[in-house]
Amino acid sequence: MREIVAKLKSLRLHGMAQRYEDLLAEGDVGIQRAGWLMQCLLEAEVTDRHVRSIRYRHIVETGNESVRFQQSSQTAKACVRAREVSRAARPVESLDATAEPDAPF
């Protein structure tokens, strides 16, 4: 049971580790029987963090980004280009002939 507490702390789940220790100290029978479940959940969390770390390192090291990210970037670039083209096509509004350009507000 102490290895579960150590594993929780190694995953930086200090609040859960403290509560688990408290329940063990109280002699909670349910928590003692659920030790196998906690161990299984902790192993799944360790594996998931490892997989996410590998994916992140792959993206950083190879420069490959997800297809979804690339598509969203292309869509955003197309929107920006279209907006710039529409702004360039708009005529500049003429200044009022009676207004003095250097007049204070």
PDB file of C-alpha atoms in Angstrom:
ATOM      1  CA  MET A   1       0.000   0.000   0.000  1.00  0.00           C
ATOM      2  CA  ARG A   2       2.910   2.352   0.622  1.00  0.00           C
ATOM      3  CA  GLU A   3       4.069   1.865  -2.966  1.00  0.00           C
ATOM      4  CA  ILE A   4       0.760   3.358  -4.095  1.00  0.00           C
ATOM      5  CA  VAL A   5       1.433   6.448  -1.990  1.00  0.00           C
ATOM      6  CA  ALA A   6       4.936   6.700  -3.437  1.00  0.00           C
ATOM      7  CA  LYS A   7       3.571   6.344  -6.979  1.00  0.00           C
ATOM      8  CA  LEU A   8       0.963   9.054  -6.357  1.00  0.00           C
ATOM      9  CA  LYS A   9       3.653  11.405  -5.099  1.00  0.00           C
ATOM     10  CA  SER A  10       5.923  10.617  -8.051  1.00  0.00           C
ATOM     11  CA  LEU A  11       3.055  11.619 -10.345  1.00  0.00           C
ATOM     12  CA  ARG A  12       2.723  14.856  -8.346  1.00  0.00           C
ATOM     13  CA  LEU A  13      -0.702  13.918  -7.052  1.00  0.00           C
ATOM     14  CA  HIS A  14       0.133  14.989  -3.512  1.00  0.00           C
ATOM     15  CA  GLY A  15      -3.436  15.665  -2.394  1.00  0.00           C
ATOM     16  CA  MET A  16      -4.527  12.197  -3.439  1.00  0.00           C
ATOM     17  CA  ALA A  17      -1.477  10.678  -1.768  1.00  0.00           C
ATOM     18  CA  GLN A  18      -2.250  12.452   1.503  1.00  0.00           C
ATOM     19  CA  ARG A  19      -5.903  11.389   1.453  1.00  0.00           C
ATOM     20  CA  TYR A  20      -4.942   7.798   0.625  1.00  0.00           C
ATOM     21  CA  GLU A  21      -2.528   7.776   3.594  1.00  0.00           C
ATOM     22  CA  ASP A  22      -5.280   9.182   5.831  1.00  0.00           C
ATOM     23  CA  LEU A  23      -7.715   6.483   4.744  1.00  0.00           C
ATOM     24  CA  LEU A  24      -5.095   3.797   5.353  1.00  0.00           C
ATOM     25  CA  ALA A  25      -4.413   5.211   8.840  1.00  0.00           C
ATOM     26  CA  GLU A  26      -8.142   5.153   9.619  1.00  0.00           C
ATOM     27  CA  GLY A  27      -8.176   1.476   8.698  1.00  0.00           C
ATOM     28  CA  ASP A  28     -10.777   1.857   5.971  1.00  0.00           C
ATOM     29  CA  VAL A  29     -11.452  -1.690   4.786  1.00  0.00           C
ATOM     30  CA  GLY A  30     -12.820  -0.540   1.425  1.00  0.00           C
ATOM     31  CA  ILE A  31      -9.628   1.299   0.536  1.00  0.00           C
ATOM     32  CA  GLN A  32      -7.535  -1.714   1.475  1.00  0.00           C
ATOM     33  CA  ARG A  33      -9.600  -3.956  -0.803  1.00  0.00           C
ATOM     34  CA  ALA A  34      -9.389  -1.432  -3.632  1.00  0.00           C
ATOM     35  CA  GLY A  35      -5.581  -1.457  -3.609  1.00  0.00           C
ATOM     36  CA  TRP A  36      -5.451  -3.503  -6.808  1.00  0.00           C
ATOM     37  CA  LEU A  37      -7.739  -0.985  -8.500  1.00  0.00           C
ATOM     38  CA  MET A  38      -5.568   1.938  -7.432  1.00  0.00           C
ATOM     39  CA  GLN A  39      -2.489   0.135  -8.717  1.00  0.00           C
ATOM     40  CA  CYS A  40      -4.184  -0.514 -12.064  1.00  0.00           C
ATOM     41  CA  LEU A  41      -5.279   3.126 -12.381  1.00  0.00           C
ATOM     42  CA  LEU A  42      -1.812   4.390 -11.526  1.00  0.00           C
ATOM     43  CA  GLU A  43      -0.198   2.151 -14.136  1.00  0.00           C
ATOM     44  CA  ALA A  44      -2.682   3.429 -16.722  1.00  0.00           C
ATOM     45  CA  GLU A  45      -1.818   7.032 -15.791  1.00  0.00           C
ATOM     46  CA  VAL A  46       1.918   6.373 -16.052  1.00  0.00           C
ATOM     47  CA  THR A  47       1.453   4.735 -19.448  1.00  0.00           C
ATOM     48  CA  ASP A  48      -0.738   7.586 -20.716  1.00  0.00           C
ATOM     49  CA  ARG A  49       1.762  10.223 -19.610  1.00  0.00           C
ATOM     50  CA  HIS A  50       4.561   8.290 -21.280  1.00  0.00           C
ATOM     51  CA  VAL A  51       2.643   8.042 -24.574  1.00  0.00           C
ATOM     52  CA  ARG A  52       1.797  11.764 -24.513  1.00  0.00           C
ATOM     53  CA  SER A  53       5.445  12.563 -23.825  1.00  0.00           C
ATOM     54  CA  ILE A  54       6.571  10.455 -26.790  1.00  0.00           C
ATOM     55  CA  ARG A  55       4.063  12.184 -29.083  1.00  0.00           C
ATOM     56  CA  TYR A  56       5.204  15.598 -27.888  1.00  0.00           C
ATOM     57  CA  ARG A  57       8.875  14.746 -28.368  1.00  0.00           C
ATOM     58  CA  HIS A  58       8.125  13.437 -31.865  1.00  0.00           C
ATOM     59  CA  ILE A  59       6.439  16.705 -32.822  1.00  0.00           C
ATOM     60  CA  VAL A  60       9.237  18.820 -31.350  1.00  0.00           C
ATOM     61  CA  GLU A  61      12.140  16.755 -32.708  1.00  0.00           C
ATOM     62  CA  THR A  62      10.812  16.177 -36.211  1.00  0.00           C
ATOM     63  CA  GLY A  63       8.847  19.372 -36.617  1.00  0.00           C
ATOM     64  CA  ASN A  64       5.823  17.326 -37.657  1.00  0.00           C
ATOM     65  CA  GLU A  65       2.549  18.715 -36.514  1.00  0.00           C
ATOM     66  CA  SER A  66      -0.785  17.008 -36.592  1.00  0.00           C
ATOM     67  CA  VAL A  67      -2.806  17.059 -39.803  1.00  0.00           C
ATOM     68  CA  ARG A  68      -5.640  18.750 -37.944  1.00  0.00           C
ATOM     69  CA  PHE A  69      -3.339  21.575 -36.829  1.00  0.00           C
ATOM     70  CA  GLN A  70      -1.947  21.989 -40.342  1.00  0.00           C
ATOM     71  CA  GLN A  71      -5.446  22.183 -41.813  1.00  0.00           C
ATOM     72  CA  SER A  72      -6.589  24.745 -39.271  1.00  0.00           C
ATOM     73  CA  SER A  73      -3.472  26.808 -39.985  1.00  0.00           C
ATOM     74  CA  GLN A  74      -4.137  26.684 -43.726  1.00  0.00           C
ATOM     75  CA  THR A  75      -7.750  27.735 -43.162  1.00  0.00           C
ATOM     76  CA  ALA A  76      -6.658  30.636 -40.968  1.00  0.00           C
ATOM     77  CA  LYS A  77      -4.088  31.767 -43.553  1.00  0.00           C
ATOM     78  CA  ALA A  78      -6.733  31.650 -46.297  1.00  0.00           C
ATOM     79  CA  CYS A  79      -9.085  33.782 -44.181  1.00  0.00           C
ATOM     80  CA  VAL A  80      -6.371  36.338 -43.521  1.00  0.00           C
ATOM     81  CA  ARG A  81      -5.448  36.494 -47.216  1.00  0.00           C
ATOM     82  CA  ALA A  82      -9.105  36.958 -48.222  1.00  0.00           C
ATOM     83  CA  ARG A  83      -9.529  39.735 -45.667  1.00  0.00           C
ATOM     84  CA  GLU A  84      -6.402  41.524 -46.872  1.00  0.00           C
ATOM     85  CA  VAL A  85      -7.529  41.269 -50.516  1.00  0.00           C
ATOM     86  CA  SER A  86     -10.965  42.666 -49.647  1.00  0.00           C
ATOM     87  CA  ARG A  87      -9.378  45.538 -47.719  1.00  0.00           C
ATOM     88  CA  ALA A  88      -7.076  46.338 -50.632  1.00  0.00           C
ATOM     89  CA  ALA A  89     -10.023  46.323 -53.048  1.00  0.00           C
ATOM     90  CA  ARG A  90     -12.054  48.835 -51.013  1.00  0.00           C
ATOM     91  CA  PRO A  91     -11.728  52.440 -52.151  1.00  0.00           C
ATOM     92  CA  VAL A  92     -10.191  54.866 -49.714  1.00  0.00           C
ATOM     93  CA  GLU A  93     -12.825  57.252 -48.438  1.00  0.00           C
ATOM     94  CA  SER A  94     -12.141  60.800 -49.513  1.00  0.00           C
ATOM     95  CA  LEU A  95     -11.542  63.423 -46.879  1.00  0.00           C
ATOM     96  CA  ASP A  96     -14.069  66.143 -46.398  1.00  0.00           C
ATOM     97  CA  ALA A  97     -12.868  69.195 -48.326  1.00  0.00           C
ATOM     98  CA  THR A  98     -13.909  71.577 -45.551  1.00  0.00           C
ATOM     99  CA  ALA A  99     -11.997  69.846 -42.803  1.00  0.00           C
ATOM    100  CA  GLU A 100      -8.555  71.066 -41.976  1.00  0.00           C
ATOM    101  CA  PRO A 101      -6.116  68.148 -41.674  1.00  0.00           C
ATOM    102  CA  ASP A 102      -4.046  69.759 -38.902  1.00  0.00           C
ATOM    103  CA  ALA A 103      -6.939  71.090 -36.857  1.00  0.00           C
ATOM    104  CA  PRO A 104      -6.987  70.046 -33.185  1.00  0.00           C
ATOM    105  CA  PHE A 105      -9.867  67.978 -31.923  1.00  0.00           C
TER     106      PHE A 105
END
